[in-house]
């Protein structure tokens, strides 16, 4: 009898513990960023959301930063002001192609599934945007990836335009970096892994209209656009050039001809055209280490220039 009472009491105690355990709240461990990219996402409140974020890039305005991600096959882009972390751009209306069919020649076609997408370059002008998006696939056992697709997108007046450039960078040209051009236009670098020395530029406006295509040799290292088709550059003197035709409209003598011929040009910066003139600031170093700086005011119509500093 006593034995029965003992087992009865033990059963009650076990039941009480069981109820106590089942009633206790389940505490889920909060996810924490595990790498630098996730830390950056957390900084902009994008970590641990329903979106799979894959890459980021600084905008042509270096005070901006853009993140791209996906929900299934839908592209998500968020743009933030780096100073106060405020969001100023968001787009969730682009449907992505994640399956790519490549013609391998001789009747063979290979199908690739894009593993993730990488936003490579972003240009903003007023309320319009242009960006290059690469589709990436793994290509070795070290988790390294290369691009299998490269598209240029423009978003202007709520209209989205997609411009495809290639499906294998080893043999085809692909969109790479965007450089702001004149007003609402931009240059996009069109290069190839097959021969890295061969590079081209294509000029588009923000509505996705192509205006012309040029070789890299048409652009000098130091220049400023003065219209959609023309720029002023500095090499050993100032030049005004038509970019599509590569025709020099006027050129000047070297404004630095009074300095030793072996000076090193450290930095050449043009201002944007204003009142028929552009300013050109040149910083240089002589062979003995002496540094100097000059700013010239250049007449756009004639090429006449004057030293202002």
PDB file of C-alpha atoms in Angstrom:
ATOM      1  CA  UNK A   1       0.000   0.000   0.000  1.00  0.00           C
ATOM      2  CA  UNK A   2       2.815   2.315   0.939  1.00  0.00           C
ATOM      3  CA  UNK A   3       4.539   1.388  -2.305  1.00  0.00           C
ATOM      4  CA  UNK A   4       1.469   2.399  -4.308  1.00  0.00           C
ATOM      5  CA  UNK A   5       1.344   5.737  -2.509  1.00  0.00           C
ATOM      6  CA  UNK A   6       5.033   6.299  -3.249  1.00  0.00           C
ATOM      7  CA  UNK A   7       4.612   5.728  -7.014  1.00  0.00           C
ATOM      8  CA  UNK A   8       1.469   7.823  -7.036  1.00  0.00           C
ATOM      9  CA  UNK A   9       3.316  10.747  -5.428  1.00  0.00           C
ATOM     10  CA  UNK A  10       6.246  10.360  -7.812  1.00  0.00           C
ATOM     11  CA  UNK A  11       3.905  10.497 -10.783  1.00  0.00           C
ATOM     12  CA  UNK A  12       2.393  13.754  -9.522  1.00  0.00           C
ATOM     13  CA  UNK A  13       5.856  15.320  -9.097  1.00  0.00           C
ATOM     14  CA  UNK A  14       6.927  14.272 -12.587  1.00  0.00           C
ATOM     15  CA  UNK A  15       3.705  15.668 -14.023  1.00  0.00           C
ATOM     16  CA  UNK A  16       4.349  18.993 -12.278  1.00  0.00           C
ATOM     17  CA  UNK A  17       7.848  19.211 -13.745  1.00  0.00           C
ATOM     18  CA  UNK A  18       6.500  18.314 -17.177  1.00  0.00           C
ATOM     19  CA  UNK A  19       3.887  21.060 -17.039  1.00  0.00           C
ATOM     20  CA  UNK A  20       6.465  23.537 -15.784  1.00  0.00           C
ATOM     21  CA  UNK A  21       8.799  22.781 -18.735  1.00  0.00           C
ATOM     22  CA  UNK A  22       6.044  23.025 -21.337  1.00  0.00           C
ATOM     23  CA  UNK A  23       4.838  26.332 -19.979  1.00  0.00           C
ATOM     24  CA  UNK A  24       8.275  27.943 -20.004  1.00  0.00           C
ATOM     25  CA  UNK A  25       8.821  30.361 -22.939  1.00  0.00           C
ATOM     26  CA  UNK A  26      10.997  29.233 -25.871  1.00  0.00           C
ATOM     27  CA  UNK A  27      13.829  31.715 -26.347  1.00  0.00           C
ATOM     28  CA  UNK A  28      15.052  31.938 -29.928  1.00  0.00           C
ATOM     29  CA  UNK A  29      18.665  32.974 -30.369  1.00  0.00           C
ATOM     30  CA  UNK A  30      18.927  36.274 -32.254  1.00  0.00           C
ATOM     31  CA  UNK A  31      21.002  36.077 -35.431  1.00  0.00           C
ATOM     32  CA  UNK A  32      24.176  38.146 -35.409  1.00  0.00           C
ATOM     33  CA  UNK A  33      26.233  39.365 -38.397  1.00  0.00           C
ATOM     34  CA  UNK A  34      29.060  36.927 -39.126  1.00  0.00           C
ATOM     35  CA  UNK A  35      31.087  38.835 -41.765  1.00  0.00           C
ATOM     36  CA  UNK A  36      31.814  42.367 -42.942  1.00  0.00           C
ATOM     37  CA  UNK A  37      29.020  42.408 -45.520  1.00  0.00           C
ATOM     38  CA  UNK A  38      26.437  41.325 -42.934  1.00  0.00           C
ATOM     39  CA  UNK A  39      27.744  44.007 -40.549  1.00  0.00           C
ATOM     40  CA  UNK A  40      27.213  46.579 -43.286  1.00  0.00           C
ATOM     41  CA  UNK A  41      23.680  45.275 -43.859  1.00  0.00           C
ATOM     42  CA  UNK A  42      22.980  45.576 -40.123  1.00  0.00           C
ATOM     43  CA  UNK A  43      24.237  49.156 -40.185  1.00  0.00           C
ATOM     44  CA  UNK A  44      21.490  49.990 -42.713  1.00  0.00           C
ATOM     45  CA  UNK A  45      18.830  47.786 -41.078  1.00  0.00           C
ATOM     46  CA  UNK A  46      18.893  45.276 -43.943  1.00  0.00           C
ATOM     47  CA  UNK A  47      20.268  42.280 -42.033  1.00  0.00           C
ATOM     48  CA  UNK A  48      18.010  39.316 -41.191  1.00  0.00           C
ATOM     49  CA  UNK A  49      15.118  40.368 -43.434  1.00  0.00           C
ATOM     50  CA  UNK A  50      13.062  38.453 -45.984  1.00  0.00           C
ATOM     51  CA  UNK A  51      15.376  39.737 -48.736  1.00  0.00           C
ATOM     52  CA  UNK A  52      18.551  37.861 -49.689  1.00  0.00           C
ATOM     53  CA  UNK A  53      21.018  40.732 -50.131  1.00  0.00           C
ATOM     54  CA  UNK A  54      23.989  39.880 -52.348  1.00  0.00           C
ATOM     55  CA  UNK A  55      26.205  42.940 -52.964  1.00  0.00           C
ATOM     56  CA  UNK A  56      26.596  46.704 -52.645  1.00  0.00           C
ATOM     57  CA  UNK A  57      28.279  49.566 -54.513  1.00  0.00           C
ATOM     58  CA  UNK A  58      29.019  53.259 -53.929  1.00  0.00           C
ATOM     59  CA  UNK A  59      27.103  55.576 -56.288  1.00  0.00           C
ATOM     60  CA  UNK A  60      28.565  58.147 -58.680  1.00  0.00           C
ATOM     61  CA  UNK A  61      27.734  60.542 -55.850  1.00  0.00           C
ATOM     62  CA  UNK A  62      30.185  59.063 -53.345  1.00  0.00           C
ATOM     63  CA  UNK A  63      27.870  59.996 -50.475  1.00  0.00           C
ATOM     64  CA  UNK A  64      25.425  57.305 -51.626  1.00  0.00           C
ATOM     65  CA  UNK A  65      25.464  53.527 -51.291  1.00  0.00           C
ATOM     66  CA  UNK A  66      23.253  50.926 -52.999  1.00  0.00           C
ATOM     67  CA  UNK A  67      22.418  47.345 -52.004  1.00  0.00           C
ATOM     68  CA  UNK A  68      20.941  44.705 -54.276  1.00  0.00           C
ATOM     69  CA  UNK A  69      19.097  41.575 -53.199  1.00  0.00           C
ATOM     70  CA  UNK A  70      16.367  39.187 -54.242  1.00  0.00           C
ATOM     71  CA  UNK A  71      13.070  37.713 -53.202  1.00  0.00           C
ATOM     72  CA  UNK A  72      12.991  34.622 -55.416  1.00  0.00           C
ATOM     73  CA  UNK A  73      13.559  36.058 -58.924  1.00  0.00           C
ATOM     74  CA  UNK A  74      12.585  39.646 -58.097  1.00  0.00           C
ATOM     75  CA  UNK A  75      15.402  42.202 -57.835  1.00  0.00           C
ATOM     76  CA  UNK A  76      15.407  44.475 -54.779  1.00  0.00           C
ATOM     77  CA  UNK A  77      17.517  47.658 -54.804  1.00  0.00           C
ATOM     78  CA  UNK A  78      17.852  50.094 -51.896  1.00  0.00           C
ATOM     79  CA  UNK A  79      19.804  53.361 -52.032  1.00  0.00           C
ATOM     80  CA  UNK A  80      20.938  55.206 -48.894  1.00  0.00           C
ATOM     81  CA  UNK A  81      22.592  58.473 -47.962  1.00  0.00           C
ATOM     82  CA  UNK A  82      25.847  57.442 -46.245  1.00  0.00           C
ATOM     83  CA  UNK A  83      25.836  60.483 -43.953  1.00  0.00           C
ATOM     84  CA  UNK A  84      22.564  59.909 -42.099  1.00  0.00           C
ATOM     85  CA  UNK A  85      21.651  56.356 -43.297  1.00  0.00           C
ATOM     86  CA  UNK A  86      18.348  57.657 -44.754  1.00  0.00           C
ATOM     87  CA  UNK A  87      16.864  55.755 -47.686  1.00  0.00           C
ATOM     88  CA  UNK A  88      16.175  57.780 -50.847  1.00  0.00           C
ATOM     89  CA  UNK A  89      15.755  55.082 -53.511  1.00  0.00           C
ATOM     90  CA  UNK A  90      13.894  51.783 -53.589  1.00  0.00           C
ATOM     91  CA  UNK A  91      12.902  49.589 -56.512  1.00  0.00           C
ATOM     92  CA  UNK A  92      11.233  46.172 -56.410  1.00  0.00           C
ATOM     93  CA  UNK A  93       9.776  45.921 -59.933  1.00  0.00           C
ATOM     94  CA  UNK A  94      12.509  44.150 -61.910  1.00  0.00           C
ATOM     95  CA  UNK A  95      12.096  40.456 -62.706  1.00  0.00           C
ATOM     96  CA  UNK A  96      15.386  38.633 -63.201  1.00  0.00           C
ATOM     97  CA  UNK A  97      16.406  35.852 -65.566  1.00  0.00           C
ATOM     98  CA  UNK A  98      18.199  33.271 -63.419  1.00  0.00           C
ATOM     99  CA  UNK A  99      18.498  30.656 -66.173  1.00  0.00           C
ATOM    100  CA  UNK A 100      20.910  31.389 -69.044  1.00  0.00           C
ATOM    101  CA  UNK A 101      21.288  29.245 -72.185  1.00  0.00           C
ATOM    102  CA  UNK A 102      24.691  29.511 -73.845  1.00  0.00           C
ATOM    103  CA  UNK A 103      25.324  28.499 -77.443  1.00  0.00           C
ATOM    104  CA  UNK A 104      28.643  26.625 -77.288  1.00  0.00           C
ATOM    105  CA  UNK A 105      28.816  26.247 -81.099  1.00  0.00           C
ATOM    106  CA  UNK A 106      28.721  22.996 -83.068  1.00  0.00           C
ATOM    107  CA  UNK A 107      25.142  22.399 -81.986  1.00  0.00           C
ATOM    108  CA  UNK A 108      25.855  22.343 -78.241  1.00  0.00           C
ATOM    109  CA  UNK A 109      23.885  24.494 -75.797  1.00  0.00           C
ATOM    110  CA  UNK A 110      24.666  24.664 -72.075  1.00  0.00           C
ATOM    111  CA  UNK A 111      22.222  25.847 -69.424  1.00  0.00           C
ATOM    112  CA  UNK A 112      23.549  27.771 -66.415  1.00  0.00           C
ATOM    113  CA  UNK A 113      21.717  28.760 -63.232  1.00  0.00           C
ATOM    114  CA  UNK A 114      22.821  32.127 -61.872  1.00  0.00           C
ATOM    115  CA  UNK A 115      23.952  31.740 -58.273  1.00  0.00           C
ATOM    116  CA  UNK A 116      23.787  35.405 -57.243  1.00  0.00           C
ATOM    117  CA  UNK A 117      23.736  38.909 -58.692  1.00  0.00           C
ATOM    118  CA  UNK A 118      26.262  41.686 -58.210  1.00  0.00           C
ATOM    119  CA  UNK A 119      25.564  45.376 -58.760  1.00  0.00           C
ATOM    120  CA  UNK A 120      28.736  46.806 -60.317  1.00  0.00           C
ATOM    121  CA  UNK A 121      28.181  50.499 -60.951  1.00  0.00           C
ATOM    122  CA  UNK A 122      25.410  53.031 -60.300  1.00  0.00           C
ATOM    123  CA  UNK A 123      24.916  56.505 -61.755  1.00  0.00           C
ATOM    124  CA  UNK A 124      22.277  58.909 -60.513  1.00  0.00           C
ATOM    125  CA  UNK A 125      21.057  62.074 -62.253  1.00  0.00           C
ATOM    126  CA  UNK A 126      18.230  64.036 -60.658  1.00  0.00           C
ATOM    127  CA  UNK A 127      15.507  61.369 -60.220  1.00  0.00           C
ATOM    128  CA  UNK A 128      16.870  58.946 -62.832  1.00  0.00           C
ATOM    129  CA  UNK A 129      19.204  56.011 -62.293  1.00  0.00           C
ATOM    130  CA  UNK A 130      21.427  53.721 -64.362  1.00  0.00           C
ATOM    131  CA  UNK A 131      23.231  50.629 -63.093  1.00  0.00           C
ATOM    132  CA  UNK A 132      25.120  47.567 -64.302  1.00  0.00           C
ATOM    133  CA  UNK A 133      24.105  44.164 -62.901  1.00  0.00           C
ATOM    134  CA  UNK A 134      26.168  41.000 -63.282  1.00  0.00           C
ATOM    135  CA  UNK A 135      24.790  37.483 -62.888  1.00  0.00           C
ATOM    136  CA  UNK A 136      27.406  35.267 -61.209  1.00  0.00           C
ATOM    137  CA  UNK A 137      28.105  31.513 -61.239  1.00  0.00           C
ATOM    138  CA  UNK A 138      30.757  29.466 -59.362  1.00  0.00           C
ATOM    139  CA  UNK A 139      33.685  28.308 -61.466  1.00  0.00           C
ATOM    140  CA  UNK A 140      36.033  26.466 -59.076  1.00  0.00           C
ATOM    141  CA  UNK A 141      36.181  24.627 -55.749  1.00  0.00           C
ATOM    142  CA  UNK A 142      37.269  27.778 -53.873  1.00  0.00           C
ATOM    143  CA  UNK A 143      33.814  29.395 -54.166  1.00  0.00           C
ATOM    144  CA  UNK A 144      35.151  31.959 -56.632  1.00  0.00           C
ATOM    145  CA  UNK A 145      32.663  33.212 -59.201  1.00  0.00           C
ATOM    146  CA  UNK A 146      32.567  34.888 -62.563  1.00  0.00           C
ATOM    147  CA  UNK A 147      29.885  36.728 -64.498  1.00  0.00           C
ATOM    148  CA  UNK A 148      27.705  34.825 -66.936  1.00  0.00           C
ATOM    149  CA  UNK A 149      25.397  37.768 -67.720  1.00  0.00           C
ATOM    150  CA  UNK A 150      25.800  41.541 -67.743  1.00  0.00           C
ATOM    151  CA  UNK A 151      22.889  43.934 -68.144  1.00  0.00           C
ATOM    152  CA  UNK A 152      22.561  47.703 -68.119  1.00  0.00           C
ATOM    153  CA  UNK A 153      19.369  49.063 -66.554  1.00  0.00           C
ATOM    154  CA  UNK A 154      18.016  52.607 -66.734  1.00  0.00           C
ATOM    155  CA  UNK A 155      15.136  53.912 -64.623  1.00  0.00           C
ATOM    156  CA  UNK A 156      13.696  57.240 -65.759  1.00  0.00           C
ATOM    157  CA  UNK A 157      10.195  58.670 -65.276  1.00  0.00           C
ATOM    158  CA  UNK A 158       9.157  55.358 -63.682  1.00  0.00           C
ATOM    159  CA  UNK A 159      10.132  53.564 -66.905  1.00  0.00           C
ATOM    160  CA  UNK A 160      12.595  50.666 -66.611  1.00  0.00           C
ATOM    161  CA  UNK A 161      14.741  49.662 -69.580  1.00  0.00           C
ATOM    162  CA  UNK A 162      17.042  46.627 -69.687  1.00  0.00           C
ATOM    163  CA  UNK A 163      19.925  46.439 -72.167  1.00  0.00           C
ATOM    164  CA  UNK A 164      21.704  43.088 -72.446  1.00  0.00           C
ATOM    165  CA  UNK A 165      25.351  42.980 -73.419  1.00  0.00           C
ATOM    166  CA  UNK A 166      26.730  39.434 -73.259  1.00  0.00           C
ATOM    167  CA  UNK A 167      26.517  35.861 -72.046  1.00  0.00           C
ATOM    168  CA  UNK A 168      30.133  34.976 -71.356  1.00  0.00           C
ATOM    169  CA  UNK A 169      32.774  37.611 -70.730  1.00  0.00           C
ATOM    170  CA  UNK A 170      35.637  35.444 -72.032  1.00  0.00           C
ATOM    171  CA  UNK A 171      34.404  35.820 -75.604  1.00  0.00           C
ATOM    172  CA  UNK A 172      31.989  38.744 -75.627  1.00  0.00           C
ATOM    173  CA  UNK A 173      32.006  42.388 -74.615  1.00  0.00           C
ATOM    174  CA  UNK A 174      30.287  43.143 -71.339  1.00  0.00           C
ATOM    175  CA  UNK A 175      29.109  46.233 -69.486  1.00  0.00           C
ATOM    176  CA  UNK A 176      31.358  47.253 -66.630  1.00  0.00           C
ATOM    177  CA  UNK A 177      31.814  50.719 -65.132  1.00  0.00           C
ATOM    178  CA  UNK A 178      29.529  53.743 -65.639  1.00  0.00           C
ATOM    179  CA  UNK A 179      31.112  57.216 -65.881  1.00  0.00           C
ATOM    180  CA  UNK A 180      28.954  60.377 -65.700  1.00  0.00           C
ATOM    181  CA  UNK A 181      29.051  62.376 -68.920  1.00  0.00           C
ATOM    182  CA  UNK A 182      27.257  65.576 -69.952  1.00  0.00           C
ATOM    183  CA  UNK A 183      24.030  66.421 -68.074  1.00  0.00           C
ATOM    184  CA  UNK A 184      21.677  63.410 -68.365  1.00  0.00           C
ATOM    185  CA  UNK A 185      24.133  61.249 -70.337  1.00  0.00           C
ATOM    186  CA  UNK A 186      26.762  58.761 -69.234  1.00  0.00           C
ATOM    187  CA  UNK A 187      29.508  56.558 -70.664  1.00  0.00           C
ATOM    188  CA  UNK A 188      29.499  52.843 -69.878  1.00  0.00           C
ATOM    189  CA  UNK A 189      32.740  50.900 -70.283  1.00  0.00           C
ATOM    190  CA  UNK A 190      32.332  47.956 -72.634  1.00  0.00           C
ATOM    191  CA  UNK A 191      35.236  45.552 -72.199  1.00  0.00           C
ATOM    192  CA  UNK A 192      36.148  41.899 -72.623  1.00  0.00           C
ATOM    193  CA  UNK A 193      38.142  39.303 -70.697  1.00  0.00           C
ATOM    194  CA  UNK A 194      39.203  37.773 -73.995  1.00  0.00           C
ATOM    195  CA  UNK A 195      41.544  40.735 -74.604  1.00  0.00           C
ATOM    196  CA  UNK A 196      41.635  43.204 -71.679  1.00  0.00           C
ATOM    197  CA  UNK A 197      43.499  45.751 -73.825  1.00  0.00           C
ATOM    198  CA  UNK A 198      40.461  46.176 -76.077  1.00  0.00           C
ATOM    199  CA  UNK A 199      37.998  48.553 -74.483  1.00  0.00           C
ATOM    200  CA  UNK A 200      35.126  50.592 -75.815  1.00  0.00           C
ATOM    201  CA  UNK A 201      32.697  53.158 -74.449  1.00  0.00           C
ATOM    202  CA  UNK A 202      29.016  53.535 -75.250  1.00  0.00           C
ATOM    203  CA  UNK A 203      27.198  56.816 -74.620  1.00  0.00           C
ATOM    204  CA  UNK A 204      23.630  56.555 -73.326  1.00  0.00           C
ATOM    205  CA  UNK A 205      21.138  59.016 -71.932  1.00  0.00           C
ATOM    206  CA  UNK A 206      19.211  58.185 -68.777  1.00  0.00           C
ATOM    207  CA  UNK A 207      16.199  57.038 -70.805  1.00  0.00           C
ATOM    208  CA  UNK A 208      18.321  54.158 -72.162  1.00  0.00           C
ATOM    209  CA  UNK A 209      18.867  55.634 -75.633  1.00  0.00           C
ATOM    210  CA  UNK A 210      22.230  54.763 -77.216  1.00  0.00           C
ATOM    211  CA  UNK A 211      23.885  57.716 -78.957  1.00  0.00           C
ATOM    212  CA  UNK A 212      27.273  56.441 -80.096  1.00  0.00           C
ATOM    213  CA  UNK A 213      30.062  53.925 -79.489  1.00  0.00           C
ATOM    214  CA  UNK A 214      33.757  54.811 -79.396  1.00  0.00           C
ATOM    215  CA  UNK A 215      37.119  53.185 -78.750  1.00  0.00           C
ATOM    216  CA  UNK A 216      39.036  53.988 -75.585  1.00  0.00           C
ATOM    217  CA  UNK A 217      41.583  55.962 -77.641  1.00  0.00           C
ATOM    218  CA  UNK A 218      38.975  58.648 -78.291  1.00  0.00           C
ATOM    219  CA  UNK A 219      39.138  59.714 -74.630  1.00  0.00           C
ATOM    220  CA  UNK A 220      42.221  61.236 -73.027  1.00  0.00           C
ATOM    221  CA  UNK A 221      43.007  60.754 -69.354  1.00  0.00           C
ATOM    222  CA  UNK A 222      42.042  64.305 -68.376  1.00  0.00           C
ATOM    223  CA  UNK A 223      38.858  65.751 -69.864  1.00  0.00           C
ATOM    224  CA  UNK A 224      35.504  67.371 -69.197  1.00  0.00           C
ATOM    225  CA  UNK A 225      32.431  67.021 -71.464  1.00  0.00           C
ATOM    226  CA  UNK A 226      30.940  70.239 -72.822  1.00  0.00           C
ATOM    227  CA  UNK A 227      28.068  68.615 -74.760  1.00  0.00           C
ATOM    228  CA  UNK A 228      26.760  65.160 -75.599  1.00  0.00           C
ATOM    229  CA  UNK A 229      29.425  64.718 -78.311  1.00  0.00           C
ATOM    230  CA  UNK A 230      32.265  67.067 -77.373  1.00  0.00           C
ATOM    231  CA  UNK A 231      34.835  67.457 -74.605  1.00  0.00           C
ATOM    232  CA  UNK A 232      37.821  69.600 -73.658  1.00  0.00           C
ATOM    233  CA  UNK A 233      40.913  67.667 -72.608  1.00  0.00           C
ATOM    234  CA  UNK A 234      44.483  68.303 -71.489  1.00  0.00           C
ATOM    235  CA  UNK A 235      47.513  66.359 -72.719  1.00  0.00           C
ATOM    236  CA  UNK A 236      50.433  68.638 -73.658  1.00  0.00           C
ATOM    237  CA  UNK A 237      47.974  71.433 -74.290  1.00  0.00           C
ATOM    238  CA  UNK A 238      44.235  71.964 -74.296  1.00  0.00           C
ATOM    239  CA  UNK A 239      42.068  70.335 -76.994  1.00  0.00           C
ATOM    240  CA  UNK A 240      38.448  70.545 -77.977  1.00  0.00           C
ATOM    241  CA  UNK A 241      37.402  67.274 -79.591  1.00  0.00           C
ATOM    242  CA  UNK A 242      34.327  65.731 -81.179  1.00  0.00           C
ATOM    243  CA  UNK A 243      34.144  62.308 -79.523  1.00  0.00           C
ATOM    244  CA  UNK A 244      32.211  60.201 -82.107  1.00  0.00           C
ATOM    245  CA  UNK A 245      34.352  61.432 -85.019  1.00  0.00           C
ATOM    246  CA  UNK A 246      37.603  61.831 -83.014  1.00  0.00           C
ATOM    247  CA  UNK A 247      38.046  65.188 -84.778  1.00  0.00           C
ATOM    248  CA  UNK A 248      40.046  67.930 -83.036  1.00  0.00           C
ATOM    249  CA  UNK A 249      38.211  71.255 -83.331  1.00  0.00           C
ATOM    250  CA  UNK A 250      41.027  73.346 -81.838  1.00  0.00           C
ATOM    251  CA  UNK A 251      44.179  72.791 -79.797  1.00  0.00           C
ATOM    252  CA  UNK A 252      46.566  75.055 -77.913  1.00  0.00           C
ATOM    253  CA  UNK A 253      50.210  75.251 -76.948  1.00  0.00           C
ATOM    254  CA  UNK A 254      51.330  73.635 -73.706  1.00  0.00           C
ATOM    255  CA  UNK A 255      50.558  76.037 -70.829  1.00  0.00           C
ATOM    256  CA  UNK A 256      53.335  74.371 -68.804  1.00  0.00           C
ATOM    257  CA  UNK A 257      56.026  74.918 -71.456  1.00  0.00           C
ATOM    258  CA  UNK A 258      57.955  77.270 -69.150  1.00  0.00           C
ATOM    259  CA  UNK A 259      58.488  74.392 -66.690  1.00  0.00           C
ATOM    260  CA  UNK A 260      61.084  71.578 -67.044  1.00  0.00           C
ATOM    261  CA  UNK A 261      59.966  68.958 -69.569  1.00  0.00           C
ATOM    262  CA  UNK A 262      60.325  66.131 -67.029  1.00  0.00           C
ATOM    263  CA  UNK A 263      57.702  67.379 -64.567  1.00  0.00           C
ATOM    264  CA  UNK A 264      55.179  64.837 -63.320  1.00  0.00           C
ATOM    265  CA  UNK A 265      51.491  65.741 -63.584  1.00  0.00           C
ATOM    266  CA  UNK A 266      49.987  64.595 -60.269  1.00  0.00           C
ATOM    267  CA  UNK A 267      46.389  65.704 -60.737  1.00  0.00           C
ATOM    268  CA  UNK A 268      44.393  67.468 -63.451  1.00  0.00           C
ATOM    269  CA  UNK A 269      40.848  68.504 -62.543  1.00  0.00           C
ATOM    270  CA  UNK A 270      38.377  70.326 -64.791  1.00  0.00           C
ATOM    271  CA  UNK A 271      35.357  72.254 -63.615  1.00  0.00           C
ATOM    272  CA  UNK A 272      32.031  71.859 -65.401  1.00  0.00           C
ATOM    273  CA  UNK A 273      31.363  74.308 -68.279  1.00  0.00           C
ATOM    274  CA  UNK A 274      30.032  77.694 -67.152  1.00  0.00           C
ATOM    275  CA  UNK A 275      29.501  80.998 -68.988  1.00  0.00           C
ATOM    276  CA  UNK A 276      31.451  79.784 -72.018  1.00  0.00           C
ATOM    277  CA  UNK A 277      34.526  78.715 -70.027  1.00  0.00           C
ATOM    278  CA  UNK A 278      35.985  75.777 -68.144  1.00  0.00           C
ATOM    279  CA  UNK A 279      38.633  75.934 -65.438  1.00  0.00           C
ATOM    280  CA  UNK A 280      41.488  73.425 -65.327  1.00  0.00           C
ATOM    281  CA  UNK A 281      43.508  72.929 -62.137  1.00  0.00           C
ATOM    282  CA  UNK A 282      46.893  71.229 -62.638  1.00  0.00           C
ATOM    283  CA  UNK A 283      49.041  69.958 -59.758  1.00  0.00           C
ATOM    284  CA  UNK A 284      52.569  68.854 -60.605  1.00  0.00           C
ATOM    285  CA  UNK A 285      55.924  67.839 -59.125  1.00  0.00           C
ATOM    286  CA  UNK A 286      59.347  68.706 -60.502  1.00  0.00           C
ATOM    287  CA  UNK A 287      62.167  66.156 -60.510  1.00  0.00           C
ATOM    288  CA  UNK A 288      63.843  67.824 -57.508  1.00  0.00           C
ATOM    289  CA  UNK A 289      60.642  67.341 -55.498  1.00  0.00           C
ATOM    290  CA  UNK A 290      59.338  70.889 -55.827  1.00  0.00           C
ATOM    291  CA  UNK A 291      55.559  70.884 -56.029  1.00  0.00           C
ATOM    292  CA  UNK A 292      53.434  73.385 -57.887  1.00  0.00           C
ATOM    293  CA  UNK A 293      49.847  74.152 -58.848  1.00  0.00           C
ATOM    294  CA  UNK A 294      48.208  76.228 -61.557  1.00  0.00           C
ATOM    295  CA  UNK A 295      44.624  76.923 -62.609  1.00  0.00           C
ATOM    296  CA  UNK A 296      43.747  78.053 -66.130  1.00  0.00           C
ATOM    297  CA  UNK A 297      40.540  79.539 -67.490  1.00  0.00           C
ATOM    298  CA  UNK A 298      39.856  78.147 -70.980  1.00  0.00           C
ATOM    299  CA  UNK A 299      37.498  79.691 -73.543  1.00  0.00           C
ATOM    300  CA  UNK A 300      35.316  76.905 -74.953  1.00  0.00           C
ATOM    301  CA  UNK A 301      34.758  78.595 -78.334  1.00  0.00           C
ATOM    302  CA  UNK A 302      38.353  79.641 -79.121  1.00  0.00           C
ATOM    303  CA  UNK A 303      40.678  77.733 -76.797  1.00  0.00           C
ATOM    304  CA  UNK A 304      42.276  80.935 -75.497  1.00  0.00           C
ATOM    305  CA  UNK A 305      43.391  80.439 -71.901  1.00  0.00           C
ATOM    306  CA  UNK A 306      44.572  82.616 -69.043  1.00  0.00           C
ATOM    307  CA  UNK A 307      46.361  81.768 -65.788  1.00  0.00           C
ATOM    308  CA  UNK A 308      44.120  82.659 -62.840  1.00  0.00           C
ATOM    309  CA  UNK A 309      46.160  81.112 -59.976  1.00  0.00           C
TER     310      UNK A 309
END
